[in-house]
Amino acid sequence: MNNKKLSRLLEPNLKFYFFFMLLFVAAAVPVSWKLAVLEAAVTALLYVYFRQNNQKRRQGVLQYIDSVTGSVDTASKSTLINSPLPTLVFRPDTGEIIWSNESFLQLAGVREHLFEMRLSEAVPEFQTQWLLSGKQESPERVTMNNRRFRVYGSLVRSRSKGGAQSMVATTYWVETTEADRLKDVYEASRPVAAILMLDNYEDLMKACEDTQRSAVLAQIDEKLRTWAEAGHGILLKTDRDHYLFLFEEQYFQHFVDEKFSILDTVRAIKVTESTSPTLSIGIGKDSPSIPELYKNAKLSLEMAQSRGGDQAVVRNQVDFAFYGGRSKSTEKRTKVKSRVMANALRELMNDAGEVYVMGHAFADMDAVGAAAGICCAARKRGKTAHIVIDGNHTAAVPLLKKLGALPEYENVFLTPADAFLQMRADTLLVVVDTNRPDMVESPQLLESCNRVAVIDHHRRAASYIENAAFSFHEPYASSACELVTELLQYLVEPADLLREEAEALLAGVVLDTKHFTQRTGGRTFEAAAFLRRAGADTAEVQRLFQNDLKDMVTKYDIIRRAEMYRENIAVAVVEEPGVDRVAAAQAADELLTLKGVQASFVIYAADGAVLISARSLGEINVQVILEALGGGGNSTTAGGRVEDSDPESVRQQLIGVLDAYFEK
């Protein structure tokens, strides 16, 4: 059969030509029989010649094919047997070892053969799933006799005589023991830079007597040096309240395992009954160069400071990691900074063609009030201002109606889509009440704008708006409205502020301070006094918070579902969809009025996801807790959103996060 196929491929088809030659012979017979005999003889000779020639050609081709295939087979067998790499052939489905070369026998510690052994006996840690999935390299190193290998292989499917299909795997083992050891040594010896800073150095010095200051600082230095000894590195005091700590990567996990205990150690030092030092630590690691390492350490320290201090922040090549940060933050702002920031914002507005203001998605009164304050500052500078907001998804409908009725606010409010279409190249975008790019009203608008200013009071998360031309970020402030009010004191006169704008700003302060009961400092009341002088009516502000009967019933229905966890945490879960966000937030606030409750969580379904509204009296940091679930906020007010889940599942996740929080 093979010869016939070869003949069809190699021999030219001459039957057609000989057929016509015979026709010519037949045609020549009537004309001349001698000519016909001559033609017939020539045709016969040609036929015999071509038959013999084709036979020789076919034999030559067959000999060539045999020599080539024989050489290939011999070479493949020789390569497999004499391969410098340890080679193992086995059946991955049964674990039966078929063959191995001498190099692999030496690795396995077997003198004769492996035919009677199973793969699991020869190499217990070797997994074969990667071969069955079509990969050609093992995803993990394989350890055999205290040596590590990178394994390559291929899988061949064949059929036996009975027709059954079997699989045969051929693997090649490349030893990486020394290379992996050098890699581990390199990674373990990579430098890590940490910058340590005393958060409240000035307060400590004011609280101490002149004779105590040196003793307090010496005590802090001693605690730091004792803690740093575990890192076998260098601790240098670079300033009165700054330290630089350099150590190797191999000691970093020790500090993580002990949860940066220096934070608690320093906080335990009592200067006075109400004053204790707190420490912020910024760490940079996994950087390709020393300058970038130090830059990441500084960035981590800024992150720790922006989140309230008393914590350690680690910056690697991918993201941030946070440790600590549970104590109450103290107010550390100065009017000097507010004046400097006000001048910077004034210059940005002067250079801008128009001003757009945008808060977070589902804007509340703090976001809308702060936006109204920025509109006043822009109006004072003669600039056109627009507030970007989705009027159908907001918790500040009464405030929007009140501002929308003013002639100064005609055509001020724009939807995100309209704002994106109308925005000019010289637009200044002011983002208020959030610092996260994924939380703004329109991420597309944020990405398209060249100049961005950020005014926010929430603790900075791992994702934040970078490269902002202006950033007034104060986690110690009660609200974004408080920060905007401080700026307005240097940008406008009280008479320039409309009464409705002053009431909008005051409503934002009232909302985030829970009627001046939480997160209030001296600056909070100063801002409220300025707004009162500008014409804000507290009775009108109170009317903005009035609920209708339906919302009141919803709020108390949520409270009715609350259950206590760990005796001081109230958790309410609403399975039914359609819960109003404002009612859920108010229910979380109301739960804090219960005796013994220090934190409250309301979990409900809305907008195709599960939302969490969290509140705290300050002892429990709800921002740290919800950050583990993808949320954020500040220590007393936080929120979160979980996609593709249900309220009960989120409750279980929250319980796990709470347990981890208290274990730390």
XYZ file of C-alpha atoms in Angstrom:
664
model
C 0.000 0.000 0.000
C 2.845 2.375 0.894
C 4.622 1.554 -2.398
C 1.482 2.372 -4.380
C 1.149 5.711 -2.595
C 4.818 6.419 -3.190
C 4.411 5.536 -6.897
C 1.537 7.966 -7.275
C 3.595 10.697 -5.626
C 6.901 10.112 -7.466
C 6.070 8.586 -10.873
C 4.754 10.856 -13.651
C 1.464 9.664 -15.155
C 2.555 8.530 -18.685
C -0.394 6.264 -19.469
C -2.154 9.107 -21.254
C 0.855 9.701 -23.546
C 1.422 5.992 -24.391
C -2.306 5.686 -25.202
C -2.002 8.346 -27.929
C 1.202 6.801 -29.246
C -0.691 3.512 -29.731
C -3.406 5.428 -31.566
C -0.762 6.805 -33.945
C 0.506 3.230 -34.515
C -3.027 2.083 -35.371
C -3.490 5.055 -37.720
C -0.231 4.254 -39.542
C -1.194 0.643 -40.386
C -3.425 1.548 -43.423
C -0.769 3.922 -44.691
C 2.392 1.804 -44.218
C 2.718 -1.327 -42.135
C 6.496 -0.821 -41.916
C 5.993 2.650 -40.374
C 3.447 1.172 -37.963
C 5.884 -1.597 -36.887
C 8.625 0.981 -36.354
C 6.375 3.214 -34.222
C 5.215 0.236 -32.174
C 8.822 -0.829 -31.519
C 9.818 2.673 -30.436
C 6.770 2.900 -28.140
C 7.629 -0.459 -26.540
C 11.250 0.549 -25.973
C 10.224 3.857 -24.409
C 7.773 2.090 -22.094
C 10.432 -0.394 -20.911
C 12.938 2.453 -20.379
C 10.558 4.540 -18.291
C 9.502 1.528 -16.185
C 13.106 0.673 -15.300
C 14.029 4.303 -14.651
C 11.045 4.823 -12.295
C 11.891 1.621 -10.431
C 15.435 2.849 -9.777
C 14.145 6.287 -8.684
C 11.664 4.755 -6.266
C 14.294 2.505 -4.701
C 16.643 5.461 -4.284
C 13.965 7.550 -2.555
C 13.056 4.643 -0.261
C 16.693 4.160 0.706
C 17.021 7.888 1.446
C 13.862 7.913 3.584
C 15.040 4.845 5.499
C 18.415 6.419 6.167
C 16.873 9.698 7.345
C 14.251 8.134 9.602
C 16.751 5.705 10.970
C 19.160 8.536 11.749
C 16.415 10.577 13.417
C 15.271 7.640 15.515
C 18.852 6.800 16.471
C 19.565 10.481 17.295
C 16.405 10.827 19.382
C 17.191 7.676 21.338
C 20.780 8.786 21.818
C 19.667 12.257 22.945
C 17.179 10.831 25.411
C 19.675 8.343 26.876
C 22.743 10.589 26.899
C 20.919 13.844 27.782
C 22.979 16.017 30.173
C 19.712 16.883 31.946
C 18.053 14.406 34.306
C 15.134 12.944 32.341
C 12.106 11.048 33.579
C 9.360 9.421 31.475
C 6.140 8.371 33.205
C 2.398 8.045 32.838
C 0.798 11.081 34.557
C -2.614 9.452 34.893
C -1.364 6.361 36.779
C 1.949 7.597 38.172
C 3.764 4.636 36.575
C 7.437 5.333 35.806
C 8.410 4.125 32.312
C 12.060 5.151 32.006
C 14.737 7.475 33.378
C 18.303 8.219 32.406
C 21.361 7.741 34.572
C 21.428 11.389 35.698
C 17.960 11.152 37.185
C 18.806 7.833 38.896
C 21.672 9.555 40.687
C 19.396 12.411 41.796
C 16.753 10.024 43.077
C 19.355 7.972 44.934
C 18.435 4.737 43.120
C 21.259 2.634 41.699
C 19.515 0.391 39.196
C 16.126 1.499 37.947
C 12.784 3.081 38.874
C 10.540 0.774 36.896
C 9.014 -0.844 39.946
C 8.391 2.474 41.727
C 5.563 4.943 41.483
C 6.116 8.631 40.850
C 4.806 9.482 44.316
C 7.467 7.195 45.826
C 10.371 8.559 43.807
C 9.401 12.270 44.061
C 6.714 12.715 46.757
C 6.377 16.493 46.303
C 6.035 16.414 42.497
C 2.608 17.418 41.150
C 1.571 16.681 37.548
C -1.547 18.839 37.113
C 0.393 21.398 35.065
C 1.184 18.750 32.447
C -2.449 17.693 32.173
C -3.479 21.349 31.724
C -1.149 21.764 28.730
C 1.674 23.729 30.392
C 5.319 22.986 29.596
C 6.861 24.159 32.863
C 6.044 23.400 36.473
C 4.738 26.563 38.164
C 6.623 25.727 41.369
C 10.068 24.467 42.225
C 10.285 20.720 42.982
C 12.425 19.589 45.917
C 14.139 16.193 45.781
C 16.821 15.041 48.222
C 17.276 18.603 49.543
C 17.862 19.943 46.030
C 15.513 22.190 44.084
C 14.616 21.820 40.419
C 12.775 23.640 37.701
C 10.929 20.973 35.731
C 10.063 21.191 32.016
C 7.970 18.598 30.249
C 5.673 17.613 27.439
C 2.713 15.276 27.182
C 2.091 12.811 24.350
C -1.167 10.960 23.805
C -0.939 7.565 22.104
C -3.190 4.609 21.400
C -2.336 1.066 22.394
C -3.041 -2.006 20.245
C -6.359 -2.481 21.981
C -7.417 1.028 20.956
C -7.217 2.484 24.466
C -5.699 5.940 24.752
C -2.780 6.501 27.122
C -0.618 9.480 28.062
C 3.138 9.568 28.375
C 4.993 12.520 29.911
C 8.659 13.307 29.341
C 10.182 15.678 31.910
C 13.578 17.382 32.097
C 14.915 18.512 35.468
C 17.097 21.630 35.742
C 18.690 22.123 39.152
C 18.214 25.615 40.636
C 19.431 24.994 44.189
C 22.328 27.430 44.073
C 20.451 30.016 42.001
C 17.505 29.946 44.418
C 19.868 30.251 47.366
C 21.496 33.310 45.837
C 18.056 34.755 45.078
C 16.936 34.222 48.682
C 20.126 35.830 49.962
C 19.598 38.796 47.633
C 15.974 39.284 48.638
C 16.770 38.895 52.327
C 19.538 41.485 52.169
C 17.636 44.139 50.213
C 17.504 47.439 52.112
C 14.372 48.735 53.801
C 14.076 52.407 54.769
C 11.837 53.630 57.582
C 11.219 57.220 58.646
C 9.866 57.650 62.174
C 8.245 60.871 63.351
C 6.789 62.032 66.649
C 3.288 63.258 65.819
C 2.866 65.670 68.722
C 6.360 66.937 69.470
C 5.211 70.520 70.031
C 2.429 69.443 72.389
C 4.876 67.312 74.369
C 7.285 70.191 74.794
C 4.494 72.501 75.939
C 3.200 69.926 78.417
C 6.631 69.275 79.956
C 8.468 71.352 82.461
C 11.823 72.663 81.282
C 13.626 70.093 83.434
C 11.520 67.194 82.096
C 11.924 67.719 78.361
C 15.341 66.096 78.077
C 14.218 63.151 80.185
C 11.099 62.563 78.059
C 13.051 62.720 74.792
C 15.738 60.427 76.210
C 13.072 57.924 77.223
C 11.587 57.985 73.730
C 15.049 57.540 72.176
C 15.757 54.569 74.436
C 12.462 52.875 73.518
C 13.142 53.378 69.828
C 16.702 52.005 69.995
C 15.603 48.956 71.971
C 12.899 48.232 69.409
C 15.249 48.790 66.462
C 17.849 46.314 67.764
C 15.755 43.450 66.387
C 16.337 44.812 62.881
C 20.158 44.729 63.177
C 20.224 47.991 61.289
C 21.042 51.654 61.829
C 18.765 54.106 63.669
C 19.719 57.743 63.165
C 18.065 60.821 64.677
C 17.924 63.247 61.772
C 15.886 66.006 63.436
C 14.342 66.806 66.779
C 11.282 64.711 65.931
C 12.498 62.595 62.984
C 14.429 59.328 62.856
C 15.808 57.290 59.947
C 15.921 53.504 60.371
C 17.737 51.339 57.800
C 17.632 47.538 57.967
C 17.484 44.455 55.757
C 14.391 42.822 54.314
C 14.905 39.586 56.279
C 14.006 41.386 59.511
C 10.918 43.149 58.157
C 8.559 40.239 58.857
C 9.555 40.352 62.537
C 8.216 43.885 62.855
C 5.037 42.878 61.022
C 4.521 39.853 63.288
C 4.858 41.984 66.403
C 2.498 44.526 64.774
C 4.979 47.403 65.158
C 4.766 47.268 68.938
C 6.793 50.476 69.187
C 3.559 52.362 68.494
C 2.059 51.058 71.735
C 5.363 51.369 73.602
C 5.756 55.063 72.786
C 2.077 55.763 73.449
C 2.446 54.194 76.917
C 4.886 56.947 77.949
C 2.931 59.369 80.107
C 4.064 62.977 79.992
C 1.003 64.320 81.779
C -2.334 62.782 82.646
C -3.748 63.745 79.247
C -0.622 63.892 77.068
C 1.277 60.973 75.584
C 3.613 60.849 72.584
C 2.469 59.098 69.428
C 4.580 57.868 66.564
C 4.101 57.672 62.809
C 6.226 55.300 60.738
C 6.661 55.421 56.969
C 8.407 52.435 55.384
C 9.632 51.954 51.821
C 10.593 48.534 50.480
C 10.933 46.516 47.241
C 12.419 49.489 45.395
C 15.050 49.142 42.639
C 17.123 52.084 43.877
C 18.007 53.872 47.123
C 16.462 57.235 46.065
C 13.175 55.565 45.186
C 13.299 53.618 48.455
C 13.631 56.830 50.451
C 10.932 58.481 48.328
C 8.502 55.648 49.151
C 9.357 55.942 52.835
C 8.536 59.672 52.759
C 5.328 58.961 50.858
C 4.352 56.358 53.463
C 5.012 58.837 56.265
C 2.812 61.424 54.544
C 0.124 58.780 54.224
C 0.414 57.952 57.948
C 0.169 61.620 58.853
C -2.818 62.194 56.559
C -4.602 59.283 58.237
C -4.230 60.762 61.707
C -0.826 59.470 62.768
C -0.068 56.843 65.435
C 0.388 54.142 62.788
C 2.847 52.471 60.436
C 2.370 52.586 56.658
C 4.377 50.374 54.303
C 4.784 51.225 50.628
C 5.999 48.534 48.229
C 5.981 48.468 44.431
C 2.258 47.643 44.329
C 0.320 49.331 47.125
C 0.189 50.422 50.768
C -0.205 48.344 53.918
C -1.452 49.882 57.173
C -0.737 48.934 60.771
C -2.177 50.615 63.862
C -3.982 53.918 63.563
C -6.713 53.310 66.132
C -6.201 56.078 68.638
C -8.140 59.316 68.485
C -6.449 61.934 66.347
C -5.837 65.329 67.864
C -6.217 68.639 66.121
C -2.884 69.893 64.786
C -3.898 72.531 62.245
C -2.738 76.106 62.276
C -4.256 79.217 60.778
C -0.968 79.815 58.996
C -1.543 76.765 56.812
C -5.133 77.816 56.116
C -3.949 81.246 54.971
C -1.249 79.736 52.754
C -3.707 77.297 51.219
C -6.244 80.072 50.653
C -3.647 82.118 48.743
C -2.731 79.088 46.630
C -6.379 78.423 45.775
C -6.854 82.101 44.885
C -3.982 81.917 42.385
C -5.388 78.759 40.807
C -8.780 80.400 40.400
C -7.242 83.509 38.881
C -5.476 81.391 36.245
C -8.540 79.255 35.465
C -11.120 80.059 32.808
C -13.926 78.461 34.828
C -14.308 76.393 37.989
C -16.025 73.030 38.341
C -16.759 71.608 41.800
C -17.407 67.925 42.384
C -17.971 65.856 45.524
C -18.269 62.145 46.102
C -20.912 59.931 44.539
C -24.303 60.130 46.276
C -23.368 63.539 47.631
C -24.442 64.496 51.138
C -24.844 67.928 52.741
C -21.150 68.146 53.560
C -20.203 67.711 49.901
C -22.892 70.067 48.589
C -22.219 72.668 51.275
C -18.491 72.650 50.562
C -19.234 72.967 46.828
C -21.436 75.981 47.525
C -18.605 77.603 49.455
C -16.219 77.121 46.516
C -18.842 78.662 44.201
C -18.886 81.730 46.443
C -15.087 82.031 46.252
C -15.193 81.664 42.448
C -17.954 84.283 42.185
C -15.801 86.671 44.224
C -12.977 86.196 41.700
C -15.339 86.756 38.767
C -15.184 83.154 37.561
C -18.064 81.011 36.327
C -18.601 78.055 38.644
C -20.526 74.817 38.158
C -21.378 72.074 40.647
C -21.233 68.583 39.131
C -23.844 66.382 40.806
C -26.343 63.666 39.978
C -29.580 65.111 41.327
C -31.308 61.708 41.235
C -28.747 60.065 43.523
C -28.028 62.402 46.397
C -28.764 62.684 50.101
C -29.005 66.486 49.976
C -32.209 67.061 47.995
C -33.617 69.752 50.359
C -30.344 71.677 50.186
C -30.191 71.438 46.380
C -33.729 72.805 46.089
C -32.881 75.667 48.400
C -29.756 76.656 46.477
C -31.373 76.060 43.079
C -34.004 78.673 43.825
C -31.358 81.423 44.035
C -30.687 83.555 40.916
C -26.942 83.184 41.540
C -27.313 79.399 41.126
C -29.182 79.435 37.842
C -27.504 76.908 35.515
C -24.882 76.157 38.174
C -25.778 72.495 38.699
C -24.657 70.125 35.915
C -24.954 66.396 35.476
C -21.650 64.510 35.059
C -22.389 63.896 31.365
C -23.139 67.570 30.629
C -20.088 68.702 32.589
C -17.831 66.390 30.592
C -19.138 67.791 27.311
C -18.908 71.442 28.388
C -15.553 71.355 30.190
C -12.823 73.559 28.676
C -9.073 73.041 28.615
C -8.461 75.814 31.181
C -10.967 74.454 33.725
C -10.025 74.089 37.392
C -11.715 71.072 38.983
C -12.149 71.264 42.752
C -12.883 67.917 44.434
C -14.441 68.225 47.896
C -15.224 65.731 50.658
C -13.279 62.837 49.125
C -9.708 62.053 48.114
C -10.340 58.761 46.329
C -10.573 58.838 42.500
C -13.022 55.927 42.448
C -15.437 57.715 44.788
C -15.926 61.003 42.933
C -19.166 61.886 41.164
C -17.533 61.475 37.739
C -14.190 59.612 37.453
C -14.180 60.382 33.733
C -14.282 64.123 34.422
C -11.452 63.775 36.944
C -9.235 61.957 34.437
C -9.906 64.541 31.732
C -9.090 67.645 33.768
C -5.513 68.970 33.767
C -5.683 70.996 37.005
C -7.275 69.481 40.084
C -7.637 70.811 43.623
C -8.594 68.534 46.528
C -10.219 69.632 49.797
C -11.008 66.754 52.141
C -11.084 65.669 55.769
C -11.273 61.883 55.388
C -8.295 59.736 56.211
C -6.325 58.969 53.084
C -6.810 55.503 51.629
C -4.395 53.422 49.554
C -5.941 54.889 46.393
C -6.053 58.673 46.347
C -5.990 61.501 43.825
C -2.359 61.931 42.868
C -0.573 64.864 41.220
C -3.165 67.383 42.399
C -2.149 71.000 41.865
C -3.694 71.900 45.240
C -4.334 69.577 48.181
C -5.856 70.795 51.435
C -6.165 67.505 53.285
C -6.758 67.656 57.040
C -8.005 64.457 58.713
C -8.312 66.363 61.990
C -11.102 68.556 60.637
C -14.713 67.706 61.361
C -15.945 68.170 57.799
C -15.111 69.463 54.350
C -17.410 72.425 55.063
C -15.207 73.380 58.003
C -12.113 73.408 55.759
C -13.861 75.434 53.053
C -15.123 77.900 55.672
C -11.555 78.437 56.900
C -10.456 79.162 53.331
C -13.384 81.556 52.802
C -12.274 83.660 55.764
C -9.213 84.633 53.681
C -10.957 84.701 50.278
C -14.214 86.615 50.819
C -15.895 89.018 53.194
C -18.818 87.766 55.305
C -21.134 89.972 53.253
C -20.069 88.164 50.043
C -21.424 84.894 51.358
C -25.118 84.365 50.643
C -27.258 83.392 53.614
C -28.233 80.144 51.879
C -24.567 79.361 51.216
C -23.692 79.977 54.856
C -26.543 77.688 55.914
C -25.374 75.018 53.458
C -21.873 75.130 54.953
C -23.248 75.024 58.483
C -25.494 72.081 57.547
C -22.412 70.150 56.390
C -20.670 70.831 59.705
C -23.767 69.834 61.680
C -24.113 66.627 59.674
C -20.560 65.384 60.126
C -20.286 66.424 63.775
C -23.672 64.910 64.694
C -24.895 68.305 65.899
C -21.492 69.263 67.373
C -21.170 66.131 69.512
C -18.376 64.287 67.633
C -15.044 65.234 66.072
C -15.325 68.848 67.143
C -12.392 71.075 67.937
C -11.902 74.746 68.624
C -11.614 75.426 64.916
C -15.003 73.780 64.332
C -16.774 76.312 66.539
C -14.759 79.171 65.036
C -15.982 78.151 61.581
C -19.557 77.900 62.859
C -19.244 81.374 64.409
C -18.046 82.820 61.091
C -21.005 81.258 59.283
C -23.375 82.583 61.916
C -21.977 86.083 61.387
C -22.475 85.583 57.637
C -26.202 85.155 58.241
C -26.723 81.418 58.738
C -29.991 80.695 60.548
C -29.691 77.649 62.804
C -33.447 77.064 62.665
C -33.315 76.882 58.862
C -30.398 74.486 59.104
C -32.386 72.264 61.424
C -35.258 72.148 58.934
C -32.920 70.668 56.346
C -32.615 67.581 58.560
C -36.328 67.008 59.007
C -37.624 63.610 57.848
C -41.022 62.592 56.621
C -43.026 59.830 58.304
C -41.906 57.146 55.842
C -38.215 57.775 56.494
C -38.817 57.814 60.219
C -40.583 54.442 60.074
C -37.780 53.013 57.931
C -35.141 54.250 60.340
C -36.738 52.650 63.377
C -37.427 49.447 61.436
C -33.676 49.188 60.844
C -32.966 49.849 64.517
C -35.427 47.103 65.446
C -33.299 44.578 63.539
C -30.084 45.441 65.383
C -28.212 42.770 67.336
C -25.358 43.230 69.764
C -21.896 41.828 69.085
C -19.136 41.769 71.703
C -21.505 43.669 74.015
C -20.584 47.091 72.611
C -21.189 46.851 68.839
C -24.641 47.062 67.253
C -25.064 45.361 63.863
C -28.308 45.742 61.891
C -28.878 43.703 58.726
C -31.712 44.438 56.292
C -32.251 41.685 53.738
C -35.016 43.459 51.798
C -33.782 45.771 49.003
C -34.792 49.398 48.580
C -33.564 50.849 51.881
C -32.984 54.607 51.707
C -29.365 55.587 52.269
C -30.234 58.554 54.440
C -32.464 56.430 56.654
C -29.712 53.823 57.003
C -27.148 56.459 57.969
C -29.535 58.002 60.484
C -30.255 54.559 61.932
C -26.524 54.015 62.428
C -26.346 57.381 64.218
C -29.368 56.546 66.361
C -27.888 53.215 67.435
C -25.024 55.087 69.089
C -27.501 56.624 71.529
C -28.160 53.185 73.037
C -26.458 52.581 76.356
C -23.173 50.685 76.040
C -22.952 50.925 72.233
C -19.581 52.225 71.043
C -19.932 51.429 67.328
C -22.791 50.615 64.972
C -23.014 49.012 61.538
C -26.036 48.980 59.229
C -25.842 46.512 56.319
C -28.428 46.783 53.541
C -28.922 46.139 49.833
C -29.234 49.067 47.418
C -28.218 49.970 43.868
C -27.360 46.374 42.998
C -24.805 46.014 45.798
C -24.543 45.670 49.568
C -23.829 48.924 51.398
C -22.479 49.425 54.911
C -22.979 52.509 57.046
C -20.746 52.622 60.133
C -20.597 55.016 63.080
C -18.466 55.170 66.216
C -18.087 57.257 69.357
C -14.301 57.263 68.836
C -13.054 54.310 70.869
C -13.420 51.975 67.862
C -11.998 53.115 64.529
C -14.658 52.186 61.970
C -12.547 53.506 59.096
C -9.875 50.856 59.709
C -12.567 48.172 59.953
C -14.393 49.079 56.738
C -11.125 49.626 54.892
C -10.691 45.843 55.044
C -13.990 45.561 53.131
C -13.038 48.126 50.495
C -14.654 51.100 52.242
C -13.301 54.213 53.898
C -14.105 57.390 55.798
C -12.763 58.562 59.119
C -12.476 57.091 62.602
C -16.092 57.856 63.599
C -17.963 57.827 60.283
C -17.330 55.380 57.464
C -19.068 53.586 54.640
C -18.457 50.662 52.342
C -19.799 48.934 49.259
C -19.522 45.223 48.439
C -20.401 44.033 44.949
C -21.856 40.631 44.033
C -22.888 39.609 47.520
C -25.828 39.586 49.909
C -26.327 41.298 53.301
C -25.926 38.114 55.349
C -22.639 37.216 53.639
C -21.357 40.732 54.219
C -22.357 40.435 57.872
C -20.214 37.307 58.170
C -17.307 39.135 56.532
C -17.774 42.052 58.918
C -17.725 39.726 61.928
C -14.441 38.251 60.692
C -12.932 41.717 60.267
C -14.133 42.752 63.733
C -12.558 39.660 65.286
C -9.261 40.410 63.527
C -9.474 44.048 64.636
C -9.862 43.185 68.296
C -7.248 40.430 68.158
C -4.701 43.045 67.103
